[in-house]
């Protein structure tokens, strides 16, 4: 099978409208945190869309809502990393995710000129706000959005290339669910596809695996963690190992669609290490990302030690 070429992908895809301003923001952010000797992680999160029309009415999407990415970003922040959070527009975000299912009208109370938080939510809201205030005042979090596959890959490439200057202090944590198939811009119908034309057959091209240039040329000295998502348990570890062998990066985190919230496997060149949350841990709100980020920050520290 002929592997598709990364340069062809970029030549055949449209740059995001806000590309230059995103690039400037990432450059400023990275420079500031390099000057402060801080580790910087690029966390990708959420799913990419694949447009079926150039004035897009319909698109292909996937299941990811960004829980893994948003949760992990918070644990990186509490480990004092600066975080570039490249996420799908409208998906979960660090800190905000805690309020996703809360109706503020039910927990806030007008009291004179003030607004107060009622009942048992108060200490939780206080703790999240305190963490968020620290992150905001220290400018530790940069949010960058994407919707389409093209926007994601353009921003990923730019951010990775900028992170090159952070050398080994840079980590990439590629948790976004990225489409493997797309329609090149030049082959997209301009207008809405008409149902009066009958049943629709769509032909999708393979998206090149961006891990290859990312590891070998965009950000060659960084610590790179990719993810492997499977639905068949028998494929998970072999495919994770295969990815390490092919792209020669540091870590693959494997997860199965149905078990991803409470079971992951960390695969490196030497080790395969499983993490499970017990039922009690799941019920008491332990998040598997806390374990993952502990181990990854430790591995990153070892990676940064002089040889
Ligand atoms: O958002 P949640 O609901 O919490 O779900 C989290 C998650 C299951 C999406 C996450 O934990 C996860 O597994 N993300 C990666 C999903 C994925 O794209 O897996 P994959 O096996 O298709 O790709 C493997 C790796 O190749 C990924 O790190 C991806 O960044 C990379 N890739 C993918 C496509 C592509 N064209 N180029 C790539 O480099």
PDB file of N, CA and C in Angstrom, residues 38-134:
ATOM      1  N   UNK A  38      10.458  26.314  32.551  1.00  0.00           N
ATOM      2  CA  UNK A  38       9.330  25.436  32.865  1.00  0.00           C
ATOM      3  C   UNK A  38       9.166  24.386  31.762  1.00  0.00           C
ATOM      4  N   UNK A  39       8.719  23.199  32.136  1.00  0.00           N
ATOM      5  CA  UNK A  39       8.381  22.193  31.131  1.00  0.00           C
ATOM      6  C   UNK A  39       7.071  22.593  30.449  1.00  0.00           C
ATOM      7  N   UNK A  40       6.978  22.253  29.175  1.00  0.00           N
ATOM      8  CA  UNK A  40       5.783  22.647  28.409  1.00  0.00           C
ATOM      9  C   UNK A  40       5.207  21.399  27.734  1.00  0.00           C
ATOM     10  N   UNK A  41       3.907  21.204  27.888  1.00  0.00           N
ATOM     11  CA  UNK A  41       3.279  20.061  27.223  1.00  0.00           C
ATOM     12  C   UNK A  41       2.203  20.549  26.246  1.00  0.00           C
ATOM     13  N   UNK A  42       2.213  19.945  25.065  1.00  0.00           N
ATOM     14  CA  UNK A  42       1.126  20.171  24.108  1.00  0.00           C
ATOM     15  C   UNK A  42       0.158  19.001  24.264  1.00  0.00           C
ATOM     16  N   UNK A  43      -1.051  19.303  24.752  1.00  0.00           N
ATOM     17  CA  UNK A  43      -2.080  18.267  24.916  1.00  0.00           C
ATOM     18  C   UNK A  43      -3.073  18.432  23.771  1.00  0.00           C
ATOM     19  N   UNK A  44      -3.322  17.370  23.003  1.00  0.00           N
ATOM     20  CA  UNK A  44      -4.363  17.459  21.978  1.00  0.00           C
ATOM     21  C   UNK A  44      -5.590  16.691  22.473  1.00  0.00           C
ATOM     22  N   UNK A  45      -6.756  17.182  22.113  1.00  0.00           N
ATOM     23  CA  UNK A  45      -7.966  16.662  22.772  1.00  0.00           C
ATOM     24  C   UNK A  45      -9.212  16.825  21.905  1.00  0.00           C
ATOM     25  N   UNK A  46     -10.064  15.793  21.926  1.00  0.00           N
ATOM     26  CA  UNK A  46     -11.321  15.877  21.168  1.00  0.00           C
ATOM     27  C   UNK A  46     -11.154  15.307  19.767  1.00  0.00           C
ATOM     28  N   UNK A  47     -12.237  15.277  19.031  1.00  0.00           N
ATOM     29  CA  UNK A  47     -12.234  14.647  17.704  1.00  0.00           C
ATOM     30  C   UNK A  47     -12.170  15.661  16.575  1.00  0.00           C
ATOM     31  N   UNK A  48     -11.578  15.239  15.456  1.00  0.00           N
ATOM     32  CA  UNK A  48     -11.540  16.105  14.264  1.00  0.00           C
ATOM     33  C   UNK A  48     -12.769  15.816  13.395  1.00  0.00           C
ATOM     34  N   UNK A  49     -13.251  16.824  12.706  1.00  0.00           N
ATOM     35  CA  UNK A  49     -14.313  16.571  11.725  1.00  0.00           C
ATOM     36  C   UNK A  49     -13.704  16.485  10.324  1.00  0.00           C
ATOM     37  N   UNK A  50     -14.426  15.810   9.454  1.00  0.00           N
ATOM     38  CA  UNK A  50     -14.019  15.703   8.050  1.00  0.00           C
ATOM     39  C   UNK A  50     -15.169  16.222   7.192  1.00  0.00           C
ATOM     40  N   UNK A  51     -15.008  17.416   6.616  1.00  0.00           N
ATOM     41  CA  UNK A  51     -16.091  17.993   5.814  1.00  0.00           C
ATOM     42  C   UNK A  51     -16.388  17.178   4.552  1.00  0.00           C
ATOM     43  N   UNK A  52     -17.670  17.131   4.188  1.00  0.00           N
ATOM     44  CA  UNK A  52     -18.067  16.447   2.954  1.00  0.00           C
ATOM     45  C   UNK A  52     -18.408  17.439   1.841  1.00  0.00           C
ATOM     46  N   UNK A  53     -18.520  18.716   2.205  1.00  0.00           N
ATOM     47  CA  UNK A  53     -18.778  19.758   1.199  1.00  0.00           C
ATOM     48  C   UNK A  53     -17.884  20.937   1.544  1.00  0.00           C
ATOM     49  N   UNK A  54     -17.484  21.762   0.553  1.00  0.00           N
ATOM     50  CA  UNK A  54     -16.572  22.845   0.931  1.00  0.00           C
ATOM     51  C   UNK A  54     -17.325  23.951   1.676  1.00  0.00           C
ATOM     52  N   UNK A  55     -18.566  24.257   1.295  1.00  0.00           N
ATOM     53  CA  UNK A  55     -19.396  25.076   2.194  1.00  0.00           C
ATOM     54  C   UNK A  55     -20.135  24.039   3.048  1.00  0.00           C
ATOM     55  N   UNK A  56     -19.574  23.772   4.223  1.00  0.00           N
ATOM     56  CA  UNK A  56     -19.906  22.516   4.887  1.00  0.00           C
ATOM     57  C   UNK A  56     -21.273  22.510   5.555  1.00  0.00           C
ATOM     58  N   UNK A  57     -22.133  21.651   5.071  1.00  0.00           N
ATOM     59  CA  UNK A  57     -23.384  21.340   5.750  1.00  0.00           C
ATOM     60  C   UNK A  57     -23.201  20.016   6.499  1.00  0.00           C
ATOM     61  N   UNK A  58     -22.544  19.065   5.843  1.00  0.00           N
ATOM     62  CA  UNK A  58     -22.389  17.738   6.446  1.00  0.00           C
ATOM     63  C   UNK A  58     -20.920  17.427   6.649  1.00  0.00           C
ATOM     64  N   UNK A  59     -20.663  16.672   7.709  1.00  0.00           N
ATOM     65  CA  UNK A  59     -19.282  16.263   7.982  1.00  0.00           C
ATOM     66  C   UNK A  59     -19.292  14.937   8.727  1.00  0.00           C
ATOM     67  N   UNK A  60     -18.134  14.255   8.693  1.00  0.00           N
ATOM     68  CA  UNK A  60     -17.967  13.024   9.472  1.00  0.00           C
ATOM     69  C   UNK A  60     -17.313  13.414  10.783  1.00  0.00           C
ATOM     70  N   UNK A  61     -17.790  12.815  11.865  1.00  0.00           N
ATOM     71  CA  UNK A  61     -17.279  13.179  13.188  1.00  0.00           C
ATOM     72  C   UNK A  61     -16.937  11.894  13.940  1.00  0.00           C
ATOM     73  N   UNK A  62     -16.452  12.018  15.165  1.00  0.00           N
ATOM     74  CA  UNK A  62     -16.267  10.808  15.983  1.00  0.00           C
ATOM     75  C   UNK A  62     -16.704  11.062  17.421  1.00  0.00           C
ATOM     76  N   UNK A  63     -16.597  10.005  18.241  1.00  0.00           N
ATOM     77  CA  UNK A  63     -17.224   9.993  19.562  1.00  0.00           C
ATOM     78  C   UNK A  63     -16.544  10.895  20.591  1.00  0.00           C
ATOM     79  N   UNK A  64     -15.304  11.263  20.386  1.00  0.00           N
ATOM     80  CA  UNK A  64     -14.503  11.848  21.477  1.00  0.00           C
ATOM     81  C   UNK A  64     -15.061  13.185  21.931  1.00  0.00           C
ATOM     82  N   UNK A  65     -15.201  13.347  23.269  1.00  0.00           N
ATOM     83  CA  UNK A  65     -15.646  14.653  23.771  1.00  0.00           C
ATOM     84  C   UNK A  65     -14.544  15.364  24.569  1.00  0.00           C
ATOM     85  N   UNK A  66     -13.372  14.735  24.614  1.00  0.00           N
ATOM     86  CA  UNK A  66     -12.239  15.433  25.208  1.00  0.00           C
ATOM     87  C   UNK A  66     -12.066  15.248  26.706  1.00  0.00           C
ATOM     88  N   UNK A  67     -12.683  14.204  27.266  1.00  0.00           N
ATOM     89  CA  UNK A  67     -12.496  13.969  28.712  1.00  0.00           C
ATOM     90  C   UNK A  67     -11.029  13.694  29.023  1.00  0.00           C
ATOM     91  N   UNK A  68     -10.439  12.787  28.257  1.00  0.00           N
ATOM     92  CA  UNK A  68      -9.040  12.419  28.521  1.00  0.00           C
ATOM     93  C   UNK A  68      -8.134  13.651  28.471  1.00  0.00           C
ATOM     94  N   UNK A  69      -8.279  14.426  27.406  1.00  0.00           N
ATOM     95  CA  UNK A  69      -7.381  15.565  27.221  1.00  0.00           C
ATOM     96  C   UNK A  69      -7.573  16.624  28.296  1.00  0.00           C
ATOM     97  N   UNK A  70      -8.840  16.992  28.560  1.00  0.00           N
ATOM     98  CA  UNK A  70      -9.113  18.073  29.520  1.00  0.00           C
ATOM     99  C   UNK A  70      -8.681  17.671  30.927  1.00  0.00           C
ATOM    100  N   UNK A  71      -8.936  16.415  31.284  1.00  0.00           N
ATOM    101  CA  UNK A  71      -8.562  15.935  32.619  1.00  0.00           C
ATOM    102  C   UNK A  71      -7.043  15.894  32.741  1.00  0.00           C
ATOM    103  N   UNK A  72      -6.393  15.354  31.731  1.00  0.00           N
ATOM    104  CA  UNK A  72      -4.931  15.249  31.762  1.00  0.00           C
ATOM    105  C   UNK A  72      -4.298  16.631  31.855  1.00  0.00           C
ATOM    106  N   UNK A  73      -4.840  17.584  31.109  1.00  0.00           N
ATOM    107  CA  UNK A  73      -4.276  18.950  31.134  1.00  0.00           C
ATOM    108  C   UNK A  73      -4.272  19.497  32.561  1.00  0.00           C
ATOM    109  N   UNK A  74      -5.336  19.236  33.307  1.00  0.00           N
ATOM    110  CA  UNK A  74      -5.375  19.713  34.704  1.00  0.00           C
ATOM    111  C   UNK A  74      -4.278  19.090  35.551  1.00  0.00           C
ATOM    112  N   UNK A  75      -4.042  17.797  35.361  1.00  0.00           N
ATOM    113  CA  UNK A  75      -2.989  17.155  36.160  1.00  0.00           C
ATOM    114  C   UNK A  75      -1.597  17.644  35.736  1.00  0.00           C
ATOM    115  N   UNK A  76      -1.409  17.930  34.461  1.00  0.00           N
ATOM    116  CA  UNK A  76      -0.129  18.528  34.051  1.00  0.00           C
ATOM    117  C   UNK A  76       0.044  19.903  34.699  1.00  0.00           C
ATOM    118  N   UNK A  77      -1.049  20.667  34.729  1.00  0.00           N
ATOM    119  CA  UNK A  77      -0.954  22.001  35.342  1.00  0.00           C
ATOM    120  C   UNK A  77      -0.604  21.878  36.819  1.00  0.00           C
ATOM    121  N   UNK A  78      -1.201  20.898  37.508  1.00  0.00           N
ATOM    122  CA  UNK A  78      -0.867  20.792  38.930  1.00  0.00           C
ATOM    123  C   UNK A  78       0.530  20.216  39.136  1.00  0.00           C
ATOM    124  N   UNK A  79       1.151  19.677  38.077  1.00  0.00           N
ATOM    125  CA  UNK A  79       2.559  19.273  38.169  1.00  0.00           C
ATOM    126  C   UNK A  79       3.470  20.399  37.668  1.00  0.00           C
ATOM    127  N   UNK A  80       2.889  21.607  37.567  1.00  0.00           N
ATOM    128  CA  UNK A  80       3.658  22.806  37.204  1.00  0.00           C
ATOM    129  C   UNK A  80       4.142  22.844  35.752  1.00  0.00           C
ATOM    130  N   UNK A  81       3.475  22.137  34.882  1.00  0.00           N
ATOM    131  CA  UNK A  81       3.750  22.261  33.446  1.00  0.00           C
ATOM    132  C   UNK A  81       2.958  23.449  32.890  1.00  0.00           C
ATOM    133  N   UNK A  82       3.533  24.088  31.873  1.00  0.00           N
ATOM    134  CA  UNK A  82       2.732  25.007  31.063  1.00  0.00           C
ATOM    135  C   UNK A  82       2.053  24.149  29.990  1.00  0.00           C
ATOM    136  N   UNK A  83       0.776  24.432  29.718  1.00  0.00           N
ATOM    137  CA  UNK A  83       0.008  23.546  28.833  1.00  0.00           C
ATOM    138  C   UNK A  83      -0.564  24.308  27.629  1.00  0.00           C
ATOM    139  N   UNK A  84      -0.224  23.811  26.442  1.00  0.00           N
ATOM    140  CA  UNK A  84      -0.914  24.282  25.231  1.00  0.00           C
ATOM    141  C   UNK A  84      -2.012  23.255  24.981  1.00  0.00           C
ATOM    142  N   UNK A  85      -3.262  23.709  25.027  1.00  0.00           N
ATOM    143  CA  UNK A  85      -4.381  22.765  24.956  1.00  0.00           C
ATOM    144  C   UNK A  85      -5.052  22.917  23.593  1.00  0.00           C
ATOM    145  N   UNK A  86      -4.638  22.045  22.656  1.00  0.00           N
ATOM    146  CA  UNK A  86      -5.171  22.085  21.285  1.00  0.00           C
ATOM    147  C   UNK A  86      -6.409  21.192  21.266  1.00  0.00           C
ATOM    148  N   UNK A  87      -7.582  21.822  21.245  1.00  0.00           N
ATOM    149  CA  UNK A  87      -8.799  21.045  21.482  1.00  0.00           C
ATOM    150  C   UNK A  87      -9.889  21.369  20.466  1.00  0.00           C
ATOM    151  N   UNK A  88     -10.755  20.397  20.302  1.00  0.00           N
ATOM    152  CA  UNK A  88     -11.927  20.576  19.434  1.00  0.00           C
ATOM    153  C   UNK A  88     -12.851  21.626  20.049  1.00  0.00           C
ATOM    154  N   UNK A  89     -13.214  22.615  19.211  1.00  0.00           N
ATOM    155  CA  UNK A  89     -14.132  23.664  19.648  1.00  0.00           C
ATOM    156  C   UNK A  89     -15.397  23.037  20.256  1.00  0.00           C
ATOM    157  N   UNK A  90     -15.767  23.480  21.434  1.00  0.00           N
ATOM    158  CA  UNK A  90     -16.997  22.976  22.062  1.00  0.00           C
ATOM    159  C   UNK A  90     -16.789  21.703  22.877  1.00  0.00           C
ATOM    160  N   UNK A  91     -15.570  21.114  22.840  1.00  0.00           N
ATOM    161  CA  UNK A  91     -15.337  19.901  23.653  1.00  0.00           C
ATOM    162  C   UNK A  91     -14.932  20.327  25.061  1.00  0.00           C
ATOM    163  N   UNK A  92     -14.696  19.335  25.936  1.00  0.00           N
ATOM    164  CA  UNK A  92     -14.406  19.657  27.337  1.00  0.00           C
ATOM    165  C   UNK A  92     -13.094  20.421  27.478  1.00  0.00           C
ATOM    166  N   UNK A  93     -13.088  21.347  28.450  1.00  0.00           N
ATOM    167  CA  UNK A  93     -11.885  22.133  28.711  1.00  0.00           C
ATOM    168  C   UNK A  93     -11.476  21.950  30.174  1.00  0.00           C
ATOM    169  N   UNK A  94     -10.167  22.093  30.467  1.00  0.00           N
ATOM    170  CA  UNK A  94      -9.732  21.997  31.859  1.00  0.00           C
ATOM    171  C   UNK A  94     -10.541  22.960  32.730  1.00  0.00           C
ATOM    172  N   UNK A  95     -10.862  22.574  33.925  1.00  0.00           N
ATOM    173  CA  UNK A  95     -11.625  23.325  34.928  1.00  0.00           C
ATOM    174  C   UNK A  95     -13.104  23.476  34.564  1.00  0.00           C
ATOM    175  N   UNK A  96     -13.370  23.992  33.366  1.00  0.00           N
ATOM    176  CA  UNK A  96     -14.781  24.139  32.977  1.00  0.00           C
ATOM    177  C   UNK A  96     -15.497  22.799  32.973  1.00  0.00           C
ATOM    178  N   UNK A  97     -14.737  21.723  32.713  1.00  0.00           N
ATOM    179  CA  UNK A  97     -15.368  20.396  32.601  1.00  0.00           C
ATOM    180  C   UNK A  97     -16.143  20.026  33.866  1.00  0.00           C
ATOM    181  N   UNK A  98     -15.697  20.545  35.028  1.00  0.00           N
ATOM    182  CA  UNK A  98     -16.359  20.178  36.284  1.00  0.00           C
ATOM    183  C   UNK A  98     -17.784  20.735  36.363  1.00  0.00           C
ATOM    184  N   UNK A  99     -18.049  21.759  35.575  1.00  0.00           N
ATOM    185  CA  UNK A  99     -19.352  22.420  35.661  1.00  0.00           C
ATOM    186  C   UNK A  99     -20.262  22.059  34.488  1.00  0.00           C
ATOM    187  N   UNK A 100     -19.826  21.063  33.727  1.00  0.00           N
ATOM    188  CA  UNK A 100     -20.549  20.686  32.510  1.00  0.00           C
ATOM    189  C   UNK A 100     -22.006  20.320  32.786  1.00  0.00           C
ATOM    190  N   UNK A 101     -22.240  19.592  33.892  1.00  0.00           N
ATOM    191  CA  UNK A 101     -23.601  19.110  34.150  1.00  0.00           C
ATOM    192  C   UNK A 101     -24.265  19.873  35.287  1.00  0.00           C
ATOM    193  N   UNK A 102     -23.713  21.015  35.638  1.00  0.00           N
ATOM    194  CA  UNK A 102     -24.283  21.765  36.763  1.00  0.00           C
ATOM    195  C   UNK A 102     -25.171  22.883  36.225  1.00  0.00           C
ATOM    196  N   UNK A 103     -26.340  22.991  36.811  1.00  0.00           N
ATOM    197  CA  UNK A 103     -27.203  24.122  36.479  1.00  0.00           C
ATOM    198  C   UNK A 103     -26.954  25.212  37.526  1.00  0.00           C
ATOM    199  N   UNK A 104     -26.293  26.278  37.085  1.00  0.00           N
ATOM    200  CA  UNK A 104     -25.908  27.326  38.032  1.00  0.00           C
ATOM    201  C   UNK A 104     -27.108  27.956  38.730  1.00  0.00           C
ATOM    202  N   UNK A 105     -28.254  27.927  38.047  1.00  0.00           N
ATOM    203  CA  UNK A 105     -29.452  28.506  38.672  1.00  0.00           C
ATOM    204  C   UNK A 105     -29.818  27.736  39.935  1.00  0.00           C
ATOM    205  N   UNK A 106     -29.396  26.449  39.982  1.00  0.00           N
ATOM    206  CA  UNK A 106     -29.721  25.639  41.160  1.00  0.00           C
ATOM    207  C   UNK A 106     -28.696  25.776  42.286  1.00  0.00           C
ATOM    208  N   UNK A 107     -27.484  26.219  41.966  1.00  0.00           N
ATOM    209  CA  UNK A 107     -26.486  26.261  43.046  1.00  0.00           C
ATOM    210  C   UNK A 107     -26.122  27.685  43.476  1.00  0.00           C
ATOM    211  N   UNK A 108     -26.510  28.684  42.664  1.00  0.00           N
ATOM    212  CA  UNK A 108     -26.200  30.063  43.044  1.00  0.00           C
ATOM    213  C   UNK A 108     -27.418  30.708  43.676  1.00  0.00           C
ATOM    214  N   UNK A 109     -27.145  31.575  44.648  1.00  0.00           N
ATOM    215  CA  UNK A 109     -28.237  32.234  45.363  1.00  0.00           C
ATOM    216  C   UNK A 109     -27.952  33.732  45.419  1.00  0.00           C
ATOM    217  N   UNK A 110     -28.941  34.550  45.017  1.00  0.00           N
ATOM    218  CA  UNK A 110     -28.767  36.006  45.146  1.00  0.00           C
ATOM    219  C   UNK A 110     -29.003  36.361  46.607  1.00  0.00           C
ATOM    220  N   UNK A 111     -28.025  37.064  47.194  1.00  0.00           N
ATOM    221  CA  UNK A 111     -28.156  37.432  48.603  1.00  0.00           C
ATOM    222  C   UNK A 111     -27.764  38.900  48.733  1.00  0.00           C
ATOM    223  N   UNK A 112     -28.761  39.786  48.833  1.00  0.00           N
ATOM    224  CA  UNK A 112     -28.478  41.224  48.816  1.00  0.00           C
ATOM    225  C   UNK A 112     -27.833  41.577  47.492  1.00  0.00           C
ATOM    226  N   UNK A 113     -26.647  42.263  47.564  1.00  0.00           N
ATOM    227  CA  UNK A 113     -25.928  42.614  46.323  1.00  0.00           C
ATOM    228  C   UNK A 113     -25.010  41.486  45.863  1.00  0.00           C
ATOM    229  N   UNK A 114     -24.925  40.434  46.673  1.00  0.00           N
ATOM    230  CA  UNK A 114     -23.957  39.368  46.391  1.00  0.00           C
ATOM    231  C   UNK A 114     -24.600  38.149  45.751  1.00  0.00           C
ATOM    232  N   UNK A 115     -23.711  37.303  45.180  1.00  0.00           N
ATOM    233  CA  UNK A 115     -24.167  35.983  44.721  1.00  0.00           C
ATOM    234  C   UNK A 115     -23.379  34.962  45.522  1.00  0.00           C
ATOM    235  N   UNK A 116     -24.045  34.005  46.149  1.00  0.00           N
ATOM    236  CA  UNK A 116     -23.295  33.000  46.917  1.00  0.00           C
ATOM    237  C   UNK A 116     -23.597  31.588  46.390  1.00  0.00           C
ATOM    238  N   UNK A 117     -22.624  30.690  46.630  1.00  0.00           N
ATOM    239  CA  UNK A 117     -22.814  29.295  46.236  1.00  0.00           C
ATOM    240  C   UNK A 117     -23.439  28.566  47.414  1.00  0.00           C
ATOM    241  N   UNK A 118     -24.512  27.834  47.151  1.00  0.00           N
ATOM    242  CA  UNK A 118     -25.199  27.181  48.256  1.00  0.00           C
ATOM    243  C   UNK A 118     -24.686  25.758  48.485  1.00  0.00           C
ATOM    244  N   UNK A 119     -24.924  25.307  49.676  1.00  0.00           N
ATOM    245  CA  UNK A 119     -24.853  23.888  50.030  1.00  0.00           C
ATOM    246  C   UNK A 119     -23.512  23.226  49.820  1.00  0.00           C
ATOM    247  N   UNK A 120     -23.587  21.895  49.475  1.00  0.00           N
ATOM    248  CA  UNK A 120     -22.377  21.076  49.460  1.00  0.00           C
ATOM    249  C   UNK A 120     -21.484  21.342  48.252  1.00  0.00           C
ATOM    250  N   UNK A 121     -21.925  22.196  47.312  1.00  0.00           N
ATOM    251  CA  UNK A 121     -21.073  22.493  46.149  1.00  0.00           C
ATOM    252  C   UNK A 121     -20.003  23.529  46.480  1.00  0.00           C
ATOM    253  N   UNK A 122     -20.172  24.210  47.630  1.00  0.00           N
ATOM    254  CA  UNK A 122     -19.343  25.381  47.883  1.00  0.00           C
ATOM    255  C   UNK A 122     -17.849  25.043  47.943  1.00  0.00           C
ATOM    256  N   UNK A 123     -17.482  24.001  48.686  1.00  0.00           N
ATOM    257  CA  UNK A 123     -16.046  23.732  48.851  1.00  0.00           C
ATOM    258  C   UNK A 123     -15.460  23.221  47.528  1.00  0.00           C
ATOM    259  N   UNK A 124     -16.266  22.492  46.763  1.00  0.00           N
ATOM    260  CA  UNK A 124     -15.780  21.987  45.475  1.00  0.00           C
ATOM    261  C   UNK A 124     -15.530  23.151  44.511  1.00  0.00           C
ATOM    262  N   UNK A 125     -16.506  24.048  44.428  1.00  0.00           N
ATOM    263  CA  UNK A 125     -16.359  25.199  43.528  1.00  0.00           C
ATOM    264  C   UNK A 125     -15.153  26.039  43.974  1.00  0.00           C
ATOM    265  N   UNK A 126     -14.994  26.191  45.278  1.00  0.00           N
ATOM    266  CA  UNK A 126     -13.887  26.985  45.808  1.00  0.00           C
ATOM    267  C   UNK A 126     -12.548  26.383  45.392  1.00  0.00           C
ATOM    268  N   UNK A 127     -12.434  25.054  45.549  1.00  0.00           N
ATOM    269  CA  UNK A 127     -11.163  24.395  45.225  1.00  0.00           C
ATOM    270  C   UNK A 127     -10.848  24.522  43.724  1.00  0.00           C
ATOM    271  N   UNK A 128     -11.850  24.332  42.872  1.00  0.00           N
ATOM    272  CA  UNK A 128     -11.595  24.425  41.420  1.00  0.00           C
ATOM    273  C   UNK A 128     -11.241  25.867  41.038  1.00  0.00           C
ATOM    274  N   UNK A 129     -11.959  26.827  41.631  1.00  0.00           N
ATOM    275  CA  UNK A 129     -11.675  28.239  41.318  1.00  0.00           C
ATOM    276  C   UNK A 129     -10.268  28.631  41.760  1.00  0.00           C
ATOM    277  N   UNK A 130      -9.835  28.115  42.923  1.00  0.00           N
ATOM    278  CA  UNK A 130      -8.484  28.463  43.404  1.00  0.00           C
ATOM    279  C   UNK A 130      -7.431  27.943  42.431  1.00  0.00           C
ATOM    280  N   UNK A 131      -7.614  26.692  41.980  1.00  0.00           N
ATOM    281  CA  UNK A 131      -6.631  26.144  41.023  1.00  0.00           C
ATOM    282  C   UNK A 131      -6.653  26.960  39.728  1.00  0.00           C
ATOM    283  N   UNK A 132      -7.861  27.282  39.268  1.00  0.00           N
ATOM    284  CA  UNK A 132      -7.997  28.013  38.008  1.00  0.00           C
ATOM    285  C   UNK A 132      -7.380  29.413  38.114  1.00  0.00           C
ATOM    286  N   UNK A 133      -7.601  30.067  39.255  1.00  0.00           N
ATOM    287  CA  UNK A 133      -7.045  31.419  39.448  1.00  0.00           C
ATOM    288  C   UNK A 133      -5.526  31.397  39.355  1.00  0.00           C
ATOM    289  N   UNK A 134      -4.919  30.372  39.963  1.00  0.00           N
ATOM    290  CA  UNK A 134      -3.456  30.270  39.923  1.00  0.00           C
ATOM    291  C   UNK A 134      -2.978  30.091  38.471  1.00  0.00           C
TER     292      UNK A 134
END
